[in-house]
Coordinates of C-alpha atoms in Angstrom, one line a residue:
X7 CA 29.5 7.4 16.6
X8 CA 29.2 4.8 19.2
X9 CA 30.5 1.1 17.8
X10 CA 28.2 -1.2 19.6
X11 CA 29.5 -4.8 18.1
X12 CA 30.1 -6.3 14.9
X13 CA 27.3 -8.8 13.8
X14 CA 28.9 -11.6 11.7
X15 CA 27.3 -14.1 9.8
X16 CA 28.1 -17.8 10.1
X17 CA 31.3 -19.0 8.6
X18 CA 29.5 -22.0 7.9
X19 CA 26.6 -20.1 6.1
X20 CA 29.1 -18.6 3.6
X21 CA 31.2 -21.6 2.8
X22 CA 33.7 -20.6 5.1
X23 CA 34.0 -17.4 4.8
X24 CA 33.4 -14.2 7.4
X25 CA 31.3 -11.2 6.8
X26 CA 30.7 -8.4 9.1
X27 CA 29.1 -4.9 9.6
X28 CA 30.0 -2.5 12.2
X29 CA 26.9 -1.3 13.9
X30 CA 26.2 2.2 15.7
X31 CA 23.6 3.2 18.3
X32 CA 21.2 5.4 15.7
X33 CA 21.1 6.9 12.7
X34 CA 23.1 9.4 11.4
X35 CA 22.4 12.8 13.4
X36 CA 25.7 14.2 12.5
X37 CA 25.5 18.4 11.6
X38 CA 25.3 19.0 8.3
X39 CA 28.3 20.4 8.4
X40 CA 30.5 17.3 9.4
X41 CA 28.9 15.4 7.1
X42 CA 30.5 17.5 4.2
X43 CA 34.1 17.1 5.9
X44 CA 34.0 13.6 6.0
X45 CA 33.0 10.2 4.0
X46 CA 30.6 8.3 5.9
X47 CA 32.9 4.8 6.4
X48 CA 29.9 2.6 8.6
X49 CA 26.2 1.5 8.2
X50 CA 24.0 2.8 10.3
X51 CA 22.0 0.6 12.5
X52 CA 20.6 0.2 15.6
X53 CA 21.1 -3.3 17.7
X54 CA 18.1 -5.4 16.9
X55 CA 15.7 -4.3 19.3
X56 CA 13.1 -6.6 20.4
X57 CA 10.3 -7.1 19.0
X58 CA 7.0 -7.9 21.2
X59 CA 3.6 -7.9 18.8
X60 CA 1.7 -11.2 17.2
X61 CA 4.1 -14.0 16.6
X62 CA 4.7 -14.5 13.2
X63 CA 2.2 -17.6 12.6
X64 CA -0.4 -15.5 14.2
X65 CA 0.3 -13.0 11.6
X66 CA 0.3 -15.8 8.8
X67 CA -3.0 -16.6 10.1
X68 CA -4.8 -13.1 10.3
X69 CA -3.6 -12.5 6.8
X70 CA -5.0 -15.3 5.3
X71 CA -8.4 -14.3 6.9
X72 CA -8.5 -10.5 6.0
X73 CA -6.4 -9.6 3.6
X74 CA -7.3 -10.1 -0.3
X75 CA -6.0 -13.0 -1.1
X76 CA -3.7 -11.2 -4.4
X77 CA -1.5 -9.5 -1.3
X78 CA 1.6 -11.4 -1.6
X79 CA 5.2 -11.2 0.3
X80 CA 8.3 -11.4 -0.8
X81 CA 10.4 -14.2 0.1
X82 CA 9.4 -18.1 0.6
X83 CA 9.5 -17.4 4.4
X84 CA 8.1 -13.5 4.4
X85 CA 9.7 -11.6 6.6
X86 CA 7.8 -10.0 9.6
X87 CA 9.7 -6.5 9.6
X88 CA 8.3 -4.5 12.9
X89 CA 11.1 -1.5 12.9
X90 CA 13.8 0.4 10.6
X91 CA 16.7 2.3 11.3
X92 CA 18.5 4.5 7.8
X93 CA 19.4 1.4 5.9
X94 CA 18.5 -1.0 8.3
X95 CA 15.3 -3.0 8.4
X96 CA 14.3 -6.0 11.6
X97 CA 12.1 -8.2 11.9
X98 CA 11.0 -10.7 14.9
X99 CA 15.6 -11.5 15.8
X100 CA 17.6 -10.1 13.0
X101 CA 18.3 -6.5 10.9
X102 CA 18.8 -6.7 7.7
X103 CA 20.3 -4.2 5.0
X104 CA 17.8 -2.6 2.5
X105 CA 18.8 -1.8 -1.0
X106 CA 15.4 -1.4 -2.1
X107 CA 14.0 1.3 0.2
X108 CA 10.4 0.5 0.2
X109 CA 10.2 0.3 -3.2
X110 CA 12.4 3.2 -4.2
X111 CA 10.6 4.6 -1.2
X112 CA 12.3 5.4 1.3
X113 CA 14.9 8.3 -0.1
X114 CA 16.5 9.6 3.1
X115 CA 16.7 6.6 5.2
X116 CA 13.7 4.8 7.6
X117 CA 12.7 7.1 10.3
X118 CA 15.0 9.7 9.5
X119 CA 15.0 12.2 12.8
X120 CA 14.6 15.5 10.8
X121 CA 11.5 13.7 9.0
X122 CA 9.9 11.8 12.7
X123 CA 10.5 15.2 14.2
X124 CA 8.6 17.6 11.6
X125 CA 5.4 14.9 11.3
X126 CA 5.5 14.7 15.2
X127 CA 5.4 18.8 15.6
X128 CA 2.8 19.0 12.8
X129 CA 0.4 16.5 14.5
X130 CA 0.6 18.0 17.1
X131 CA -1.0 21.3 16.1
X132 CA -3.6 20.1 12.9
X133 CA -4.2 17.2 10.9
X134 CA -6.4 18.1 8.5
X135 CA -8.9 20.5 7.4
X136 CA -8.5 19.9 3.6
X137 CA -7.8 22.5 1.0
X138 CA -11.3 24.0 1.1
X139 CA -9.4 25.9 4.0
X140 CA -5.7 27.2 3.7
X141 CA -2.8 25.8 6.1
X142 CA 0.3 27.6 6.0
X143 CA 2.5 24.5 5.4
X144 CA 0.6 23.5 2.2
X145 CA 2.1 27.1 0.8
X146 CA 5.2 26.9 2.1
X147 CA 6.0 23.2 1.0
X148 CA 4.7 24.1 -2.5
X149 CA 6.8 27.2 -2.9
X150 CA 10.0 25.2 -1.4
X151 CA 9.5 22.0 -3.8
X152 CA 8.8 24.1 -7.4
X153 CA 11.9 25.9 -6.2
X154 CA 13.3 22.4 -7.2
X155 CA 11.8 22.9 -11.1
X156 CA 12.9 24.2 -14.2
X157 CA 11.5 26.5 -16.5
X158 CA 7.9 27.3 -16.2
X159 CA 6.9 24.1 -14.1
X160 CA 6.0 26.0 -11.3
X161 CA 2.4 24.8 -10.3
X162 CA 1.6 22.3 -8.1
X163 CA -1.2 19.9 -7.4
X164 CA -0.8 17.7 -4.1
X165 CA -2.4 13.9 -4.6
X166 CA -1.4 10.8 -2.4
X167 CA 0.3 8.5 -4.5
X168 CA 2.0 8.2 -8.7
X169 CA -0.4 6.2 -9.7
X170 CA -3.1 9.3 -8.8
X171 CA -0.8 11.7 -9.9
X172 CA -0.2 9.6 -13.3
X173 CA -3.9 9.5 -13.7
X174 CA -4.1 13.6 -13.0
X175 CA -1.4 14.5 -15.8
X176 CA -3.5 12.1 -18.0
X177 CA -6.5 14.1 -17.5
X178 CA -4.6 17.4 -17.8
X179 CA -2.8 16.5 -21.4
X180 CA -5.9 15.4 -22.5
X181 CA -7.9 18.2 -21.6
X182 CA -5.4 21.2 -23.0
X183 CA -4.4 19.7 -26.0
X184 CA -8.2 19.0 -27.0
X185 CA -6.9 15.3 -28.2
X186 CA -7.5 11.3 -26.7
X187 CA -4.5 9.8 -27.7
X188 CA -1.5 8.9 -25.3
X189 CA 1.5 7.4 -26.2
X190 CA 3.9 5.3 -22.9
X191 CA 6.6 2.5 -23.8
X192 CA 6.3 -1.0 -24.1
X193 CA 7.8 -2.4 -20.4
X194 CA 6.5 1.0 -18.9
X195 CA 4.9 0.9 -15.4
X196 CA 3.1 4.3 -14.6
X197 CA 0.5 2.8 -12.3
X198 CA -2.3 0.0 -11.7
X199 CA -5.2 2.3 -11.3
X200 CA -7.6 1.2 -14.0
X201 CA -6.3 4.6 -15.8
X202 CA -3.4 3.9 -15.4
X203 CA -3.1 0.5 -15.8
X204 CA -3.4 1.2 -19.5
X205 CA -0.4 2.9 -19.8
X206 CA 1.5 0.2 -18.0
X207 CA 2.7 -2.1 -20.3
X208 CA 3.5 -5.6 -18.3
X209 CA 1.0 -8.0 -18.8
X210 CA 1.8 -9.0 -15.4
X211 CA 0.3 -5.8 -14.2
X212 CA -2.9 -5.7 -16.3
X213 CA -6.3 -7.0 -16.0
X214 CA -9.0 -8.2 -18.7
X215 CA -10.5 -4.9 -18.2
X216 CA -13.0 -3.1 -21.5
X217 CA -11.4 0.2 -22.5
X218 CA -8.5 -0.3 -20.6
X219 CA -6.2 0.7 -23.7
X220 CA -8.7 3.9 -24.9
X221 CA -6.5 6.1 -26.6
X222 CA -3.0 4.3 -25.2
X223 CA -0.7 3.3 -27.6
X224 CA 2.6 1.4 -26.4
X225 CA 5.7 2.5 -28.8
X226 CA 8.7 0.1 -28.8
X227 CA 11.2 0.1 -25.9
X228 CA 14.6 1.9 -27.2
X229 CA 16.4 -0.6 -25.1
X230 CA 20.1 -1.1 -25.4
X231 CA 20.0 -4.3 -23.8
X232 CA 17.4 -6.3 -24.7
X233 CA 16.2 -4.5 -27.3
X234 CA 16.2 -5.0 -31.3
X235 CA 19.3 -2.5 -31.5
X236 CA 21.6 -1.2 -29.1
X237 CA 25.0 -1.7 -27.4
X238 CA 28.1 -0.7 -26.0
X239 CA 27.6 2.8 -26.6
X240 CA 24.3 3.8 -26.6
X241 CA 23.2 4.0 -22.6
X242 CA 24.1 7.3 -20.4
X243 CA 25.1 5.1 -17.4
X244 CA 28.4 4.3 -16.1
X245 CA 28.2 0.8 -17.0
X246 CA 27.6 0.0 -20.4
X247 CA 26.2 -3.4 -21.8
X248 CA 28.9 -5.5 -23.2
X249 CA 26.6 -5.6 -26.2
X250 CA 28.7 -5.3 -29.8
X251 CA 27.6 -1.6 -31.0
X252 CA 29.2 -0.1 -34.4
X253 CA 28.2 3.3 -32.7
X254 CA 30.7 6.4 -32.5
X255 CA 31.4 8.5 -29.9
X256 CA 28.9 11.2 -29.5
X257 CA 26.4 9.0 -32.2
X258 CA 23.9 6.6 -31.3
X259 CA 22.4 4.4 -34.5
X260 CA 20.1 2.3 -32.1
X261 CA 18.5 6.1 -30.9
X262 CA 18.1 6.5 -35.1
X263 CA 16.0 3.6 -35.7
X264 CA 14.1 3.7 -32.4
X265 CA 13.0 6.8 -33.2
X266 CA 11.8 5.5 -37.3
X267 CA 9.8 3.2 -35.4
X268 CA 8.1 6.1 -33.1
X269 CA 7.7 7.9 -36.1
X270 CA 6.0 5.2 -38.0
X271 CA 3.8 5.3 -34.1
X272 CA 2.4 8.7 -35.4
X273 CA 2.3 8.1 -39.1
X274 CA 0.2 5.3 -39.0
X275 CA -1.7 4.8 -35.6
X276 CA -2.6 8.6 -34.4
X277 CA -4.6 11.1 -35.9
X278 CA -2.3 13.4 -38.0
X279 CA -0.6 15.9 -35.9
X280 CA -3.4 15.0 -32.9
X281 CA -1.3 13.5 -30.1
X282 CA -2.4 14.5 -26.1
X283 CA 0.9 13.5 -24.5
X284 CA 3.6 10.9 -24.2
X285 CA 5.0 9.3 -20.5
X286 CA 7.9 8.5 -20.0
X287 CA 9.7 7.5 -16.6
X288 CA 13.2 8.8 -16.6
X289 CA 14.5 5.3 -15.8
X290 CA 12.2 2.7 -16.3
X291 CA 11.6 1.1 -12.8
X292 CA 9.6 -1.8 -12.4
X293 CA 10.6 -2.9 -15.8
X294 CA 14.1 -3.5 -14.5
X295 CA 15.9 -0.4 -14.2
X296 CA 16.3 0.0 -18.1
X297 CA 17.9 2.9 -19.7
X298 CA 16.9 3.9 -22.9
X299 CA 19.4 4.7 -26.0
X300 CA 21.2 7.9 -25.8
X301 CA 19.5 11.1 -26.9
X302 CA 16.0 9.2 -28.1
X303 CA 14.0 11.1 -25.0
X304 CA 14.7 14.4 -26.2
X305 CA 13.9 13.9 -30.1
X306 CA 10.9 12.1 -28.6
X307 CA 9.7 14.8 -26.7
X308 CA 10.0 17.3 -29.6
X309 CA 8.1 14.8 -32.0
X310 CA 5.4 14.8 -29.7
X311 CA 4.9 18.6 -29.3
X312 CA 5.3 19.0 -33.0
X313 CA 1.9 16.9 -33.0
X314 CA 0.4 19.1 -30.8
X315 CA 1.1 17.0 -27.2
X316 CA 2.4 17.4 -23.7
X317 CA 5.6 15.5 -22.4
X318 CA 5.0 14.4 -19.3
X319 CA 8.2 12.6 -17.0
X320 CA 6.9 10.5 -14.5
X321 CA 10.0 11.0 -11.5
X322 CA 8.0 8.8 -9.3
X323 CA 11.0 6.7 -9.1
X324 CA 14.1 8.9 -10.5
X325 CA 13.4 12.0 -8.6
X326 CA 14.7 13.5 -5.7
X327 CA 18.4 13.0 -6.4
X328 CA 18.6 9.5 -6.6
X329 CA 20.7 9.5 -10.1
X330 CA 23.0 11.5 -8.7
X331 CA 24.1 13.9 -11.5
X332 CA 20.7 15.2 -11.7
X333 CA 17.5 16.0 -9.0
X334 CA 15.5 15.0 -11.8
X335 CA 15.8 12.1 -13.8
X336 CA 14.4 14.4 -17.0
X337 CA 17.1 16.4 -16.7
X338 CA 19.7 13.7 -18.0
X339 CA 17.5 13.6 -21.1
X340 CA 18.2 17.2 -21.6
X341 CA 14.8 18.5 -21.7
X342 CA 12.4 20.5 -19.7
X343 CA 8.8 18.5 -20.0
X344 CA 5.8 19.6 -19.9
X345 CA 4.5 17.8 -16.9
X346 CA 6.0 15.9 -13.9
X347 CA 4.4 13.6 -11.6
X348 CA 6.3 12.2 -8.5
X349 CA 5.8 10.2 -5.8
X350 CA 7.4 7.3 -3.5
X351 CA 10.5 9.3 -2.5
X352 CA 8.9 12.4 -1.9
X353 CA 7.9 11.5 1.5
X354 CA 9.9 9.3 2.3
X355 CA 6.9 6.6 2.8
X356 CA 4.7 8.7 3.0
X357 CA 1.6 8.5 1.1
X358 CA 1.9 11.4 -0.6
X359 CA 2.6 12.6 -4.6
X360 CA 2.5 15.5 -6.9
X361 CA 1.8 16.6 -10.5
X362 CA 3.9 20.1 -11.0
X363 CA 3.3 21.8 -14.3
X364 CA 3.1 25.4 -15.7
X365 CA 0.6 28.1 -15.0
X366 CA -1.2 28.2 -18.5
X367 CA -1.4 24.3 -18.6
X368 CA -2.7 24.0 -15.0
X369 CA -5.5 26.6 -15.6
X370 CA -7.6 23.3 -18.1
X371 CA -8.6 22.1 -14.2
X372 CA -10.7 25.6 -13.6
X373 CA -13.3 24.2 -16.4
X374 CA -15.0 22.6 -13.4
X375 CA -13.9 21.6 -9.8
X376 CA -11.2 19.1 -9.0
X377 CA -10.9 17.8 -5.4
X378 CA -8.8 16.1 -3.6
X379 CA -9.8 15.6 0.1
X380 CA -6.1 14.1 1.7
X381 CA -3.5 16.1 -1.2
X382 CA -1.5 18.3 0.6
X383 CA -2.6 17.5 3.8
X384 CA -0.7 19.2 6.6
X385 CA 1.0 16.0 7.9
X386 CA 2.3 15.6 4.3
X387 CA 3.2 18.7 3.6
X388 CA 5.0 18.7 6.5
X389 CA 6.8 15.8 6.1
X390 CA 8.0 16.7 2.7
X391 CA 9.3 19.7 3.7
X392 CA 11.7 17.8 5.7
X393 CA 12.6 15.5 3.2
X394 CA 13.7 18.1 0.8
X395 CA 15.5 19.8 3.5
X396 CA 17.4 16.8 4.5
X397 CA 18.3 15.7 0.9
X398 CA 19.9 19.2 0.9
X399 CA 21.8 19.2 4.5
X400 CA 23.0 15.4 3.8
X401 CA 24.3 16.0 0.5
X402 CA 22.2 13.0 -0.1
X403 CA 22.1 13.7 -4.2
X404 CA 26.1 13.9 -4.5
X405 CA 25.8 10.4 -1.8
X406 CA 23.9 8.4 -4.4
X407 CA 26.7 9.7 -7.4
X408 CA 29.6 8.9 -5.5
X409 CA 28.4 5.5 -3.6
X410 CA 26.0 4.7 -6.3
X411 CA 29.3 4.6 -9.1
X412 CA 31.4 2.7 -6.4
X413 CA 28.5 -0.1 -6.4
X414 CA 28.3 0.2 -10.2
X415 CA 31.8 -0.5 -10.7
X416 CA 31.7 -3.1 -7.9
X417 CA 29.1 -4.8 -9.9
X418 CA 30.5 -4.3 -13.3
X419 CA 33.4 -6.7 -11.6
X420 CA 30.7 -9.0 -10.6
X421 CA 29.3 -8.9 -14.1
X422 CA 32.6 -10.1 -15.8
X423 CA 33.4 -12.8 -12.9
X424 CA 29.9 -14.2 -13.3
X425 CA 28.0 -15.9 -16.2
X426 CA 25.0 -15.6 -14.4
X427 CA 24.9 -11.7 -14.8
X428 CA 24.6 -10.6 -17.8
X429 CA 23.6 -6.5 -17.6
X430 CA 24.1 -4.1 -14.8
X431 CA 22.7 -0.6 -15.4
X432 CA 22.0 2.3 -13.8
X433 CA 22.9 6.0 -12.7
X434 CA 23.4 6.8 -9.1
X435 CA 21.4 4.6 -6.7
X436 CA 19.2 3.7 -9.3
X437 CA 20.6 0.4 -10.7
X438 CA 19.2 -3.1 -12.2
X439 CA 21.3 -6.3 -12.3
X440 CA 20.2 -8.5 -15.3
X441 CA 20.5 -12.2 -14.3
X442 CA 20.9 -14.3 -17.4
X443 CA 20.7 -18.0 -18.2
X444 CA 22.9 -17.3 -21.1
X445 CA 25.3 -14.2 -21.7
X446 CA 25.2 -14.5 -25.7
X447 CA 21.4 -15.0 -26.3
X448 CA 20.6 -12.8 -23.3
X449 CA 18.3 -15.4 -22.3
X450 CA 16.8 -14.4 -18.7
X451 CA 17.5 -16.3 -15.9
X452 CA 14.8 -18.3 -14.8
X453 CA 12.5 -18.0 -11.7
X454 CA 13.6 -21.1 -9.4
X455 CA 17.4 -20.1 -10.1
X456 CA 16.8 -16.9 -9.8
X457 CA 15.3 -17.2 -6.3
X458 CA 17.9 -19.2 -5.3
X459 CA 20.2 -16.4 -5.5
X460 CA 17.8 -13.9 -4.3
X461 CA 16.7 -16.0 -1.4
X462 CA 20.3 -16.5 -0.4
X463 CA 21.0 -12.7 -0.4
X464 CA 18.3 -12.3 2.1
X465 CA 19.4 -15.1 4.4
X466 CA 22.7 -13.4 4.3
X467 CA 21.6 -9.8 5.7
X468 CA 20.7 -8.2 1.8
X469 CA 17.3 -7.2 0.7
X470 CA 17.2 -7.0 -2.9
X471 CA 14.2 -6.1 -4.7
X472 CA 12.9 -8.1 -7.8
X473 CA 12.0 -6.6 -11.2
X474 CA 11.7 -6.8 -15.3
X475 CA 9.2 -8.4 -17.4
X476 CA 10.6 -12.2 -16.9
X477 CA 11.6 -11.3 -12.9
X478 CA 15.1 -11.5 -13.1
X479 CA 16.5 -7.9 -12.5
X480 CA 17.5 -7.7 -9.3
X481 CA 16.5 -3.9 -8.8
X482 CA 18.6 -2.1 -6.3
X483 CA 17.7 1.4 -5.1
X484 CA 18.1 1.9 -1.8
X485 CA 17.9 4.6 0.9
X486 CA 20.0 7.7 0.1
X487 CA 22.0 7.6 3.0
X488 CA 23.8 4.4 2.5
X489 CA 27.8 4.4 2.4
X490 CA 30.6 2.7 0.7
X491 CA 30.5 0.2 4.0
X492 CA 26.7 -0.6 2.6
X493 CA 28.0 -1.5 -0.8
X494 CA 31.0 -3.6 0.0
X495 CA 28.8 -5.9 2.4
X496 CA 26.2 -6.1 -0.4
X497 CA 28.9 -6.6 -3.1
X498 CA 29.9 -9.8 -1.4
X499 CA 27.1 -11.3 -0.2
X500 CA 26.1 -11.0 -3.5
X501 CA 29.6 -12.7 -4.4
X502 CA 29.3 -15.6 -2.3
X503 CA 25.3 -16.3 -2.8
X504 CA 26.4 -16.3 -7.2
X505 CA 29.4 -18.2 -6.3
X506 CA 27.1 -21.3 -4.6
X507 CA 24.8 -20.9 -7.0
X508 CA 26.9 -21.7 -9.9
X509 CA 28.3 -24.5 -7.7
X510 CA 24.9 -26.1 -7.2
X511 CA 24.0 -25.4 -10.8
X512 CA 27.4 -27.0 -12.2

């Protein structure tokens, strides 16, 4: 790789103290093959490259005018991002490093090469005809991603985002199981469709809408954290909550009583033995990265197909590798479900999701015609061709273990310098950072002090994303690709930004 510069950030911005990230020509091209031999040391980014559209109060401007007026930015001055580059996003004079990928969305780095080049081919030749038609690279990317599956999930149907794919399995479990009734978590997102939106479980998320709950039932959240029972031994992750937990090794009594209460769910609030499905994300994402207790996924699952329901694992958001141990999420949980949907990652921003299930479940949609005009369009399948194949070649799933426990463990060390944190959770590069006002309550952190140190972040080069009921888990998931370089420079901005927080706060 070429080393182009370093780009440093005021001393005076960080109290006196230097940061710097080396910075290379493009992303990482390297052959497969070297990129097994050796650990990736430096970020990849390109110099900022200029930047020549609308200026940014010209955008302000036509955003007011024609956008909804519920379309809101992050940040109190949003950024006006025009290009990315791996981890790197720019906007109008400065690059910035992005732990939050798009919303868990960008899995093998912005404007990968492999991914450009296959979408640029494929346009080329046909963009669409729709599936009333067959195109060559709807079977091929079909056959190549159930590959991925266990078991007997080895049907696909192509839709363009989770929250349509969320709405598809709903549909399905409802019509082969014959029942209505469809059990998610409390703190669950699974979508904002106005199916959906009923089994998403923020308030922040949902809208005064009749029948919006019809059939959904929210069970309580096993949550080790924040939740009625749990502790330091009761989350797969490796960073546990420093939580008091009279818990064994190999036992989990939080996972015990959780599950009394999913059971008192059925007993009392379902039709005996009539259940259509429950969701479940792997991880739960929006709601702050949370984990549930150990083992309570698997006993779910089999409660819910001893009433006569589907299990259904939304990987919209854990898929792909991003845990690291695992391609899927599920498979932590030690179970095969009945239905996955996926999305975000699978393109790698492109619109594009799936719902994969078996043959015999998959046949309910021949009772009468299901269309989807832009699923499995050739661009898509195209593109996600090339995302698998570069999550293979890159090693990208063994990446998020090894760098994803690194920034664990780096912000486990944060955790027990701090006050101000008072969780950090996660597997791979799927990981929350619970900001507290209180580490003994648990009390969360609240919104002006938790922008302050989120605001700070950014100004310093970080993007963090923002997340949990009460907004104050920073939710860091970036691309794939990132390396241990990545993580330090985000370990202490994150440092410093706590550091001048608690000396403004003090």
């Amino acid at each position: 790789m070429l080393l182009m510069n370093l780009q440093r950030l005021s001393a005076s911005s960080l109290g006196g103290r230097s940061l710097c990230r080396r910075l290379t020509t493009q992303p990482n091209t390297q052959h497969p093959e070297s990129l097994k031999r050796q650990q990736r040391q430096t970020p990849t980014q390109h110099e900022s490259p200029p930047y020549k559209g609308q200026s940014f109060d010209e955008v302000v401007e036509l955003r007011k005018q024609y956008l909804t007026p519920n379309v809101t930015s992050y940040y109190k001055k949003p950024l006006l991002i025009h290009k990315g580059s791996g981890s790197q996003l720019f906007d109008q004079d400065k690059s910035y490093l992005d732990m939050f990928g798009g919303i868990v969305t960008v899995s093998v780095g912005h404007c990968h090469p492999k991914v450009n080049a296959a979408l640029e081919e494929q346009l080329r030749t046909l963009w669409h005809t729709t599936n009333i038609y067959m195109h060559p690279k709807l079977h091929q990317y079909a056959e190549k991603l159930v590959a991925k599956m266990p078991g007997d999930l080895k049907n696909v149907y192509f839709v363009n985002s989770g929250s349509e794919a969320n709405d598809l399995a709903m549909m399905i479990a409802r019509l082969y199981t014959g029942n209505h009734d469809i059990i998610s978590f409390r703190n669950a997102y699974h979508g904002a469709s106005p199916y959906t939106m009923g089994l998403t479980a923020h308030s922040t998320w949902r809208y005064p809408l009749p029948g919006l709950n019809s059939g959904i039932l929210h069970a309580m959240n096993p949550d080790p954290y924040t939740g009625i029972w749990g502790g330091k031994q009761c989350r797969d992750s490796p960073v546990q909550t420093t939580r008091s937990c009279d818990c064994q090794e190999g036992q989990c009594k939080a996972t015990d009583m959780y599950y009394d209460q999913l059971e008192q769910l059925f007993k009392y609030s379902l039709p005996r033995g009539k259940v259509a499905g429950m969701f479940a994300e792997s991880i739960q994402g929006v709601g702050g990265t949370v984990q549930y207790t150990k083992g309570y996924i698997k006993r779910a699952a089999e409660l819910v197909r001893a009433n006569g329901g589907l299990f259904i694992s939304d990987e919209v958001q854990s898929g792909f590798g991003r845990t690291g141990e695992h391609y899927w999420g599920f498979e932590a949980h030690d179970i095969v479900p009945d239905i996955v949907t996926m999305a975000k990652g699978i393109g790698n921003g492109f619109p594009m999701g799936a719902v994969v299930t078996s043959r015999k479940v998959a046949e309910v949609l021949c009772q009468a015609l299901h269309f989807n005009t832009f699923g499995g369009n050739p661009l898509a399948c195209a593109v996600g061709m090339a995302v698998l194949d570069v999550i293979d070649e890159e090693e990208l799933q063994k990446n998020s273990l090894d760098v994803g426990t690194y920034m664990l463990k780096g912000l486990e060390r944060l955790r027990d310098k701090h006050d101000v944190i008072g969780d950090v959770r996660g597997k791979g590069l799927m990981i929350g950072v619970e900001l507290v006002a209180d580490k003994e309550t648990r009390q969360h952190l609240s919104a002006p002090h938790f922008v302050d140190i989120w605001e700070m972040c950014k100004d310093m080069g970080v993007l963090f994303g923002r997340g949990g009921l009460n907004a104050n888990v920073l939710r860091i998931k970036p691309p794939m690709c990132i390396t241990k370089a990545d993580v330090d420079f985000s370990l202490q901005v994150l440092d410093i930004a706590l550091r001048k927080h608690s000396e403004k706060t003090h």
